[in-house]
Amino acid sequence: MGNHRKIILIVAVLAMLLPVGLLQAKTDIQVAGGNIALAELHKANKVGCVECHGVSEKIVVDDSEKGINIKCIECHGALSELSAKSKDPINPHGSHLGEINCTVCHSGHEQSRVYCNSCHSFNLPIAGGSSEIKKIVVPSGKSTKKSAVEKCDVVVIGTGAAGMTAAITAHDAGAKVILLEKQPITGGNSMLAAGGMNAAETSFQKAKNINDSVELMYEDTMKGGKNTNDPELARILAKNSASSVDWLTSIGADISDVGRMAGASVNRTHRPTGGAAVGSHIVNVLRKNAADRKIDIRVNSKVVKILENKGGKVTGVVVQGKHRGEYTIEAKAVVLAAGGFSANPEKVAYYRPEFKGMTTSNQPGATGDGVEIGANAGAELKDMKEIQIHPTVAAGSRILITEAVRGNGAILVNHEGKRFVNELTTRDKASEAILAQTGQSAFLVLDEGIRKSLKQIDGYFHLELVKEGNTPEELAKVLGMPPEILAQTIETYNKAVDAKNDDEFKRSDMPLALRTAKYYAIEIKPGIHYTMGGLKINANTQVIAKSGKPIPGFFAAGEVTGGVHGANRLGGNSISETITFGRIAGDNAAKLVKPVKK
Ligand code: FAD
Ligand code: SIN
């Protein structure tokens, strides 16, 4: 793009951002060009430091940048308002990230960046910046504040589903909680969760006459994990899954739709009505509940160390704040819920050299700090080599195509137009089969009927990942495969659906035949998705030391732990784990403390 067009673009974006009154006063904006920090753009429009920071000198910005964000919203409106005004097909202000801070993307004193591109690759214009992702650097250094030591009852590390659930539960049990997040947004990988949450014997299953049992969920989980799971933890997962669905429902979530993901014997994957993505929904519900309770949540706040006293009891954490620098929080209990390490290519390759260079479906903060700071505090690690690749990440991207697409009926075909695997086998087997095909990729093939059965599929059209044809033959031509072979593959599969018998690959659940035009395909490749290994915990979520004994005051929940899933996690079991074990951790951490008066 030429400089002239860049300038027009920046002025156009500015026009959307600046308050109407100011714009009317300033129609002759002089903009210096491309990558100019917003402070200068504001200055060019006679909006000075005071308007944003509220004071003229000694400007102090808190790590969460709350004060600045209030000012952004006062002038430009909340994200929901900006989103409602947008006519663009890709609308970053209305994305699945929810009501995040404006400063996540827009920066006053450095180049702005489009956070969406941490996972996507949109060519989005942004005032005073670029759509290229820039690494977030948390500055080192001591706190500039006089009192660099704070106190609370329970510190929770990580704002995914496990951390937020633990924080809400501990708060409700009377504890004063501080919840810390190193990224500029809350939600972690949990916010990306797509297909749903597994649970057995729920009221939603009963309403749909689905005959499930805790024992069957336990057996499926153990079988999926190649029987290497910690049986006690797997049983806790299955036994508490229905009450975790009830808990989420009681705090405002809708997970009433029930479908299926690979490795499950019956439909037990719970998600919002119509089959919408589970993660952004429940994270928004958890965020709202944490905000309603006024829980102290701090983003841009990375925990770098877990503190222990001479007796080995955990006593708090050291935090590296984006603006504040290093400081300490003393606490009576610490819950570590910092997620996995799928977005840390070096760590993945260390444990599994054969996965070197593979794409990942994870958010950029999933770098495994949790296992490091946990191990430094004496925790025993287990199953670290058990890294899961998800069979269906859209080729050339980091966008996960949910297993629920296959659960609702899609098939996998190779570049020659043939099926090659039971689409609902466990992820390890499906991934291995795809990697053995031409180009180490394959196509998910579906029709209009399957598209209509799952809301999430519309998102893939939106992201331009889908190829289409009016007939299987037409689709095959678009994909560059022999038309008669794809047509034959679909016909054979449809006959198997009619006969309820998949002779070729023994797929047991075939909910929909592929007979309704149009026909669609998404090219997929396996990508690093989930790390089964992590801190060893017991049934009370206490972190276990190398000595085999629990470390006093130290709890962990969610993907940072190891043991629940053994060698291979079943789709839908992680969100279930985060809620169940997050609740146990929050409760037990709160029991340890004599509540501080709020
Ligand atoms: P996370 O949600 O990852 O949260 C951990 C948080 O800790 C992060 O925000 C991270 O930035 C923060 N953190 C890390 N280090 C530090 C530090 N040093 N200091 C402070 N904060 C720190 N599972 C299902 O069951 N069903 C699904 O449908 C599903 N879909 C998925 C789709 C995608 C694209 C992905 C990536 C995963 C999916 N999963 C799904 C898996 C599941 O979402 C995750 O395993 C689960 O959400 C992990 O939750 P968590 O709370 O343990 O960690
Ligand atoms: C998916 O929706 O395919 C991901 C589900 C999971 O990882 O549990």
XYZ file of C-alpha atoms and ligand atoms in Angstrom:
659
model
C 0.000 0.000 0.000
C 1.372 3.421 -0.937
C 2.003 6.112 1.678
C -0.846 8.239 0.402
C -3.368 5.399 0.820
C -1.918 4.603 4.255
C -2.520 8.172 5.361
C -6.100 8.114 4.057
C -6.668 4.837 5.876
C -5.282 6.123 9.154
C -7.367 9.254 8.922
C -10.428 7.111 8.162
C -9.808 4.884 11.188
C -9.120 7.940 13.306
C -12.395 9.365 12.132
C -14.114 6.331 13.606
C -12.205 6.639 16.833
C -12.251 10.309 17.635
C -15.142 11.939 19.440
C -17.567 13.593 17.079
C -17.062 17.018 18.589
C -13.306 16.874 18.164
C -13.571 15.650 14.616
C -15.852 18.481 13.658
C -13.347 20.890 15.088
C -10.451 19.162 13.296
C -11.170 18.336 9.700
C -7.648 19.309 8.656
C -5.793 16.593 10.558
C -2.117 16.369 9.734
C -0.874 12.830 10.174
C 2.805 12.003 9.921
C 2.281 8.573 8.326
C 2.324 4.838 9.173
C 3.529 3.665 12.537
C 2.904 6.610 14.784
C 1.907 6.143 18.414
C -1.645 7.164 19.295
C -0.456 9.818 21.755
C 0.933 11.774 18.801
C -2.225 11.292 16.772
C -4.240 12.528 19.739
C -1.882 15.472 20.174
C -2.332 16.358 16.509
C -6.023 16.613 17.332
C -5.448 18.740 20.422
C -6.101 15.838 22.800
C -3.262 16.031 25.301
C -1.907 13.891 28.171
C -4.508 15.164 30.625
C -7.461 13.932 28.585
C -6.176 10.357 28.729
C -4.280 10.237 32.011
C -6.320 12.662 34.048
C -3.271 14.406 35.517
C -0.642 16.534 33.856
C 2.502 15.213 35.496
C 3.837 12.124 37.245
C 1.421 9.972 35.324
C 0.933 6.589 36.992
C -0.648 3.845 34.936
C -1.864 0.727 36.749
C -0.875 -2.643 35.288
C -4.429 -3.378 34.131
C -4.582 0.089 32.500
C -8.086 0.523 33.889
C -7.894 4.304 34.180
C -6.788 4.780 30.571
C -9.471 2.424 29.341
C -12.203 4.341 31.101
C -10.990 7.431 29.222
C -10.942 5.574 25.876
C -14.522 4.428 26.449
C -15.681 7.885 27.572
C -14.543 9.367 24.243
C -15.001 6.541 21.769
C -17.672 4.307 23.320
C -17.539 0.729 24.610
C -16.515 -2.107 22.308
C -20.131 -3.206 22.001
C -21.108 0.263 20.743
C -18.215 0.399 18.267
C -19.034 -3.101 17.144
C -22.695 -2.246 16.545
C -21.622 0.602 14.257
C -19.264 -1.556 12.182
C -20.258 -2.753 8.733
C -16.976 -4.579 8.106
C -17.207 -8.362 7.551
C -14.447 -8.890 10.142
C -15.356 -6.816 13.160
C -12.563 -6.843 15.773
C -14.631 -4.760 18.205
C -17.247 -7.504 18.291
C -14.990 -10.533 18.434
C -15.125 -13.606 20.658
C -12.565 -11.922 22.935
C -15.487 -10.072 24.564
C -15.310 -6.702 26.377
C -11.529 -6.489 26.627
C -9.452 -3.368 27.274
C -8.994 -0.945 24.351
C -5.289 -0.884 25.217
C -4.976 -4.569 24.280
C -4.680 -3.373 20.665
C -4.391 0.431 20.818
C -1.228 1.824 22.410
C -0.506 5.408 23.333
C 3.265 5.389 23.341
C 4.267 2.544 21.092
C 3.065 1.006 17.884
C -0.478 -0.343 18.145
C -1.070 -3.960 17.235
C -4.035 -6.143 16.337
C -4.246 -8.729 19.120
C -6.536 -10.916 16.976
C -3.474 -11.725 14.901
C -1.971 -13.657 17.812
C -4.052 -16.498 16.399
C -5.510 -15.232 13.095
C -3.851 -13.459 10.208
C -6.300 -10.681 9.374
C -5.230 -7.716 7.325
C -6.911 -5.264 9.673
C -6.144 -1.556 9.633
C -5.361 -0.021 13.012
C -4.717 3.626 13.769
C -1.072 4.234 14.552
C 0.055 0.687 14.048
C 0.151 -2.455 12.006
C -1.694 -5.711 11.846
C 1.521 -7.595 12.521
C 1.671 -9.155 15.944
C 4.290 -7.823 18.256
C 5.684 -9.782 21.169
C 4.401 -8.529 24.498
C 7.329 -7.593 26.685
C 6.793 -7.385 30.415
C 9.460 -5.008 31.729
C 11.689 -6.233 34.511
C 12.687 -4.164 37.493
C 11.614 -3.477 41.051
C 8.320 -1.871 41.936
C 8.345 1.885 41.977
C 5.586 1.862 44.585
C 6.537 2.448 48.211
C 4.676 -0.583 49.482
C 5.848 -3.395 47.248
C 4.292 -6.086 49.448
C 0.561 -6.761 49.461
C -1.498 -9.291 51.388
C -4.566 -11.378 50.625
C -5.982 -14.794 51.491
C -5.742 -16.582 48.180
C -3.712 -15.746 45.080
C -4.932 -17.408 41.898
C -2.553 -17.529 38.925
C -4.220 -17.563 35.502
C -7.605 -16.322 34.328
C -8.745 -19.287 32.247
C -11.780 -21.297 33.286
C -9.858 -23.093 36.058
C -8.463 -19.888 37.590
C -11.676 -17.895 37.379
C -13.708 -20.780 38.780
C -11.240 -21.199 41.666
C -11.277 -17.446 42.341
C -15.086 -17.216 42.369
C -15.395 -20.312 44.566
C -12.756 -19.119 47.046
C -14.390 -15.683 47.165
C -17.821 -17.212 47.804
C -16.299 -19.230 50.647
C -15.214 -15.969 52.282
C -11.639 -15.494 51.087
C -10.094 -12.278 49.819
C -8.756 -13.215 46.390
C -6.299 -11.666 43.937
C -6.420 -13.148 40.423
C -3.356 -12.592 38.229
C -2.998 -12.820 34.442
C 0.162 -12.193 32.454
C -1.590 -11.500 29.128
C -3.402 -8.199 28.470
C -6.687 -10.095 28.316
C -8.342 -12.633 30.574
C -9.629 -16.005 29.398
C -6.573 -18.029 28.327
C -7.167 -21.029 26.105
C -10.511 -21.445 27.812
C -11.832 -18.546 25.775
C -10.987 -20.440 22.574
C -12.725 -23.658 23.595
C -15.025 -24.703 20.844
C -16.791 -28.055 20.841
C -18.076 -28.178 24.396
C -17.890 -29.566 27.915
C -18.345 -33.254 28.713
C -20.655 -34.286 31.520
C -22.638 -37.397 32.389
C -26.104 -37.809 33.931
C -27.038 -34.146 33.423
C -30.560 -32.769 33.330
C -29.920 -31.650 29.728
C -29.068 -35.208 28.684
C -32.107 -36.548 30.532
C -34.362 -34.041 28.737
C -33.043 -35.453 25.444
C -33.420 -39.088 26.572
C -29.671 -39.662 26.395
C -28.770 -42.671 28.463
C -25.373 -41.915 30.012
C -23.674 -42.747 33.287
C -20.769 -41.544 35.405
C -19.246 -44.999 35.024
C -19.413 -44.805 31.210
C -17.781 -41.354 31.168
C -15.068 -42.678 33.482
C -14.496 -45.712 31.234
C -14.364 -43.581 28.050
C -11.898 -41.195 29.734
C -9.629 -44.028 30.864
C -9.805 -45.769 27.476
C -9.028 -42.468 25.695
C -6.058 -41.954 28.039
C -4.777 -45.507 27.301
C -5.480 -46.364 30.937
C -2.513 -44.313 32.082
C -4.740 -41.657 33.731
C -4.732 -41.267 37.509
C -7.934 -43.288 38.107
C -8.885 -41.286 41.199
C -8.727 -37.983 39.294
C -10.572 -39.414 36.274
C -13.328 -40.625 38.592
C -13.596 -37.185 40.228
C -13.925 -35.670 36.743
C -16.798 -37.958 35.767
C -18.547 -37.930 39.148
C -18.629 -34.143 39.480
C -19.303 -33.305 35.834
C -23.079 -32.942 36.161
C -22.785 -30.733 39.236
C -20.254 -28.577 37.371
C -22.797 -28.144 34.555
C -25.379 -27.195 37.227
C -22.926 -24.751 38.835
C -22.207 -23.034 35.516
C -25.921 -22.901 34.755
C -26.621 -21.419 38.192
C -24.215 -18.547 37.507
C -25.758 -17.732 34.134
C -24.292 -20.064 31.499
C -26.284 -21.763 28.738
C -24.805 -25.171 27.993
C -28.062 -26.912 27.167
C -27.197 -28.210 23.682
C -25.738 -31.730 23.818
C -23.574 -33.226 21.063
C -20.690 -35.614 20.787
C -16.952 -35.512 20.415
C -14.504 -38.257 19.546
C -13.998 -41.136 21.944
C -17.351 -40.694 23.707
C -19.824 -43.579 23.741
C -22.874 -41.300 23.867
C -23.761 -37.640 23.370
C -22.378 -35.818 26.432
C -20.713 -32.675 25.069
C -22.568 -29.641 26.464
C -22.507 -26.277 24.668
C -24.681 -23.225 24.114
C -27.985 -23.459 22.244
C -27.576 -24.181 18.527
C -24.051 -25.520 18.991
C -22.207 -22.229 19.499
C -18.648 -22.252 20.843
C -18.476 -23.051 24.542
C -15.322 -21.155 25.566
C -16.109 -17.525 24.829
C -19.552 -18.012 26.351
C -18.471 -19.478 29.658
C -15.486 -17.135 29.974
C -17.823 -14.170 29.580
C -20.112 -15.643 32.243
C -17.137 -16.200 34.583
C -15.810 -12.680 33.892
C -19.178 -11.180 34.749
C -19.428 -13.206 37.951
C -15.923 -12.212 38.996
C -16.689 -8.553 38.226
C -20.031 -8.658 40.100
C -18.141 -9.948 43.131
C -15.523 -7.213 42.689
C -12.724 -9.762 42.670
C -9.355 -8.045 42.211
C -8.305 -9.175 38.706
C -5.022 -7.869 37.314
C -3.961 -8.341 33.700
C -0.405 -7.633 32.458
C 0.688 -9.240 35.751
C 3.016 -12.173 35.349
C 3.832 -14.420 38.293
C 7.542 -15.203 38.193
C 7.981 -17.071 41.472
C 6.016 -18.932 44.106
C 7.290 -18.122 47.599
C 7.767 -20.635 50.387
C 8.846 -20.332 54.002
C 11.586 -22.387 55.609
C 9.081 -25.095 56.522
C 8.159 -25.528 52.836
C 4.726 -23.873 53.126
C 3.723 -21.692 50.194
C 3.405 -18.099 51.372
C 2.738 -16.021 48.267
C 4.019 -14.988 44.861
C 6.360 -12.564 43.146
C 4.628 -10.634 40.352
C 6.103 -8.750 37.415
C 3.661 -5.968 36.580
C 3.743 -4.298 33.162
C 4.011 -0.814 34.625
C 4.605 -1.413 38.294
C 7.594 -3.747 37.997
C 8.285 -6.502 40.503
C 6.314 -6.817 43.729
C 5.218 -9.460 46.220
C 1.811 -10.677 47.290
C 1.727 -12.623 50.550
C -1.090 -15.147 50.752
C -2.227 -18.045 52.858
C -2.845 -20.186 49.784
C -1.871 -20.100 46.118
C -3.870 -21.746 43.330
C -1.839 -22.295 40.172
C -4.068 -22.389 37.073
C -1.626 -21.107 34.457
C -2.515 -23.552 31.675
C -0.318 -25.632 29.389
C 2.626 -25.108 27.042
C 1.383 -25.869 23.527
C 2.371 -22.348 22.387
C 5.982 -22.862 23.487
C 7.642 -24.540 20.477
C 10.981 -25.036 22.249
C 9.369 -26.796 25.194
C 7.189 -28.926 22.918
C 10.227 -29.952 20.836
C 12.209 -30.686 24.016
C 9.676 -33.271 25.114
C 8.620 -34.408 21.624
C 11.285 -33.673 18.968
C 9.038 -35.148 16.267
C 6.538 -32.275 16.790
C 9.118 -29.572 16.017
C 7.775 -26.812 13.765
C 4.127 -27.874 13.977
C 1.460 -25.170 14.200
C -0.582 -24.720 17.399
C -4.218 -23.968 18.145
C -3.312 -22.209 21.420
C -3.330 -18.604 22.598
C 0.146 -16.976 22.821
C 0.259 -17.064 26.643
C 0.212 -20.877 26.742
C 3.975 -21.068 27.222
C 4.213 -23.302 30.276
C 5.271 -20.790 32.938
C 3.020 -22.735 35.286
C 4.987 -25.960 35.122
C 8.221 -24.016 35.542
C 7.241 -21.953 38.572
C 5.491 -24.998 40.044
C 8.560 -27.199 39.602
C 10.757 -24.448 41.080
C 8.522 -24.549 44.145
C 9.241 -28.279 44.474
C 6.274 -29.788 42.621
C 6.587 -33.180 41.019
C 5.817 -33.152 37.290
C 4.155 -36.037 35.518
C 3.341 -37.141 31.949
C 5.301 -34.233 30.439
C 5.843 -36.110 27.181
C 2.116 -36.552 26.627
C 1.387 -33.782 24.136
C -1.789 -33.908 22.105
C -2.034 -32.932 18.478
C -5.530 -32.029 17.295
C -6.325 -33.545 13.921
C -8.155 -30.575 12.447
C -6.437 -27.193 12.465
C -7.237 -25.268 9.250
C -4.244 -25.694 6.929
C -1.891 -22.699 6.943
C -3.514 -21.154 10.033
C -3.923 -21.537 13.784
C -7.705 -21.830 13.613
C -9.036 -24.970 15.209
C -11.892 -26.631 13.356
C -13.877 -28.126 16.171
C -14.260 -31.865 16.494
C -17.972 -31.165 16.830
C -18.069 -30.728 13.023
C -17.155 -34.394 12.733
C -19.388 -35.160 15.714
C -22.310 -33.669 13.779
C -21.558 -35.767 10.692
C -18.607 -34.467 8.622
C -16.210 -36.969 7.084
C -12.471 -36.820 6.412
C -11.195 -37.443 2.889
C -7.665 -37.386 1.546
C -6.325 -35.586 -1.526
C -7.344 -38.584 -3.622
C -10.968 -38.139 -2.528
C -11.151 -41.184 -0.249
C -12.037 -41.693 3.406
C -9.114 -43.164 5.338
C -10.046 -43.282 9.039
C -12.941 -43.509 11.486
C -13.522 -39.772 11.918
C -14.536 -40.226 15.557
C -11.568 -42.239 16.689
C -9.381 -40.624 19.365
C -7.264 -37.611 18.378
C -3.930 -39.376 18.432
C -5.140 -42.006 15.954
C -6.919 -39.502 13.680
C -3.863 -37.216 13.632
C -1.531 -40.112 12.860
C -3.782 -41.174 9.972
C -3.874 -37.628 8.514
C -0.104 -37.268 8.725
C 0.203 -40.464 6.682
C -1.787 -38.941 3.757
C -0.454 -37.049 0.731
C 0.717 -33.598 1.832
C 0.169 -34.598 5.506
C -3.243 -32.954 5.279
C -6.838 -33.893 4.470
C -10.266 -32.330 3.903
C -13.227 -32.169 6.237
C -16.220 -32.659 3.960
C -19.761 -31.668 4.960
C -23.034 -30.537 3.446
C -25.601 -27.831 4.095
C -27.452 -30.064 6.620
C -24.355 -30.370 8.816
C -23.582 -26.674 8.378
C -27.035 -25.804 9.715
C -26.685 -28.160 12.684
C -23.759 -26.293 14.289
C -23.540 -22.509 14.647
C -19.739 -22.553 14.890
C -19.440 -23.592 11.237
C -20.620 -20.148 10.085
C -17.454 -18.746 11.656
C -15.293 -20.790 9.274
C -17.108 -19.270 6.286
C -16.544 -15.875 7.818
C -12.824 -16.629 8.000
C -12.866 -17.753 4.341
C -11.630 -21.241 5.170
C -14.375 -23.096 3.286
C -14.423 -24.280 -0.351
C -17.777 -25.185 -1.899
C -19.570 -26.847 -4.814
C -23.190 -27.502 -5.769
C -22.471 -31.213 -6.146
C -19.768 -33.529 -4.788
C -18.251 -33.531 -8.297
C -18.124 -29.731 -8.406
C -16.534 -29.627 -4.958
C -13.940 -32.221 -6.019
C -12.950 -30.044 -8.984
C -12.420 -27.063 -6.686
C -10.257 -29.255 -4.425
C -8.273 -30.710 -7.322
C -9.284 -34.333 -6.727
C -10.947 -36.861 -9.066
C -14.707 -35.912 -9.100
C -16.028 -39.453 -9.567
C -14.012 -40.717 -6.589
C -15.274 -38.076 -4.150
C -18.848 -38.643 -5.394
C -18.407 -42.393 -4.853
C -16.912 -41.850 -1.378
C -19.896 -39.752 -0.328
C -22.382 -42.219 -1.786
C -20.756 -45.151 0.005
C -20.741 -43.190 3.264
C -24.418 -42.253 2.850
C -25.295 -45.935 2.349
C -23.418 -46.721 5.566
C -25.467 -44.035 7.361
C -28.703 -45.584 6.015
C -27.604 -49.077 7.055
C -26.251 -47.753 10.409
C -23.140 -49.786 9.635
C -19.791 -48.390 8.542
C -18.153 -51.503 7.160
C -15.061 -49.614 6.000
C -13.934 -47.768 9.137
C -16.334 -48.863 11.894
C -17.513 -45.356 12.721
C -20.268 -45.938 15.244
C -22.043 -42.562 15.246
C -23.186 -41.231 11.857
C -25.863 -38.657 12.696
C -26.356 -37.155 9.206
C -25.903 -38.323 5.629
C -24.329 -35.870 3.179
C -27.151 -35.291 0.701
C -28.097 -31.595 0.967
C -26.415 -29.157 -1.443
C -24.198 -27.279 -1.173
C -21.170 -29.413 -0.367
C -18.288 -27.920 1.576
C -14.676 -28.734 2.429
C -12.017 -27.315 4.732
C -8.394 -28.383 4.347
C -6.959 -29.376 7.716
C -3.647 -30.412 9.250
C -2.866 -31.629 12.760
C -1.534 -29.015 15.214
C -0.232 -28.928 18.807
C -3.319 -28.559 20.939
C -3.040 -29.722 24.529
C -0.413 -30.761 27.045
C -1.625 -33.618 29.216
C 1.381 -33.428 31.548
C 1.959 -31.045 34.412
C 1.974 -30.760 38.189
C 1.029 -33.845 40.140
C -2.012 -33.223 42.351
C -4.146 -35.282 44.706
C -7.925 -35.516 44.969
C -8.001 -32.237 46.925
C -5.993 -30.493 44.166
C -3.041 -30.155 46.556
C 0.244 -30.016 44.657
C 2.430 -33.018 45.392
C 6.149 -32.562 46.063
C 8.887 -34.897 44.873
C 8.802 -36.406 48.366
C 5.272 -37.630 47.601
C 3.745 -35.307 50.211
C 1.395 -32.349 49.495
C 3.057 -28.913 49.561
C 1.164 -26.947 52.241
C -0.802 -23.978 50.896
C -0.270 -24.918 47.259
C -3.116 -26.005 44.943
C -3.354 -26.446 41.174
C -6.147 -27.005 38.663
C -6.705 -27.239 34.912
C -4.233 -27.806 32.101
C -1.218 -26.989 34.294
C -1.766 -30.296 36.098
C -1.051 -33.831 34.918
C -2.884 -37.079 35.533
C -6.562 -36.549 34.709
C -6.208 -37.435 31.023
C -3.265 -39.843 30.958
C -1.708 -40.280 27.521
C -4.552 -38.719 25.528
C -7.365 -36.330 26.471
C -10.859 -36.754 25.089
C -12.392 -33.692 23.426
C -14.677 -31.873 25.869
C -12.980 -33.255 28.989
C -10.783 -30.223 29.599
C -13.461 -27.618 30.163
C -15.147 -30.148 32.415
C -11.851 -30.565 34.302
C -11.322 -26.802 34.680
C -14.710 -26.264 36.313
C -14.659 -29.339 38.559
C -11.054 -29.044 39.731
C -11.229 -25.232 39.807
C -14.137 -25.522 42.254
C -12.302 -28.073 44.407
C -9.144 -25.924 44.454
C -11.041 -22.726 45.306
C -12.918 -24.441 48.123
C -9.861 -26.077 49.649
C -7.738 -22.939 49.366
C -10.444 -20.955 51.141
C -10.701 -23.572 53.891
C -7.052 -22.968 54.713
C -7.538 -19.310 55.426
C -9.154 -17.380 58.188
C -11.019 -14.899 55.982
C -9.731 -11.353 55.948
C -12.603 -8.956 56.633
C -13.861 -7.520 53.303
P -6.088 -21.445 30.338
O -7.484 -21.224 29.943
O -5.097 -21.580 29.255
O -5.680 -20.239 31.297
C -4.389 -20.124 31.822
C -4.061 -18.657 31.954
O -2.895 -18.489 32.727
C -3.784 -18.003 30.611
O -4.609 -16.885 30.449
C -2.319 -17.635 30.687
O -1.986 -16.491 29.946
C -2.151 -17.414 32.174
N -0.765 -17.501 32.623
C 0.199 -18.320 32.181
N 1.350 -18.097 32.837
C 1.111 -17.109 33.725
C 1.910 -16.425 34.667
N 3.203 -16.710 34.830
N 1.347 -15.457 35.407
C 0.050 -15.111 35.234
N -0.749 -15.720 34.335
C -0.234 -16.718 33.597
N -11.415 -28.228 25.844
C -12.661 -28.736 26.001
O -12.929 -29.432 26.969
N -13.618 -28.444 25.096
C -13.404 -27.687 24.004
O -14.307 -27.434 23.235
C -12.087 -27.185 23.789
N -11.785 -26.464 22.691
C -10.546 -25.920 22.552
C -10.264 -25.117 21.457
C -9.029 -24.504 21.336
C -8.737 -23.646 20.136
C -8.049 -24.704 22.342
C -6.715 -24.054 22.240
C -8.315 -25.512 23.425
C -9.556 -26.133 23.538
N -9.854 -26.957 24.613
C -11.111 -27.456 24.767
C -8.903 -27.115 25.701
C -9.263 -26.161 26.817
O -9.794 -24.977 26.288
C -8.073 -25.817 27.688
O -7.330 -26.931 27.976
C -8.572 -25.232 28.982
O -9.383 -24.137 28.685
C -7.435 -24.830 29.894
O -7.971 -24.056 30.931
P -7.042 -23.523 32.079
O -7.889 -22.623 32.891
O -6.340 -24.620 32.731
O -5.926 -22.696 31.293
C -12.644 -29.144 19.649
O -13.681 -28.486 19.716
O -12.373 -29.891 18.709
C -11.675 -29.062 20.759
C -12.238 -29.765 21.903
C -11.219 -30.073 22.954
O -10.046 -29.821 22.804
O -11.649 -30.606 23.986
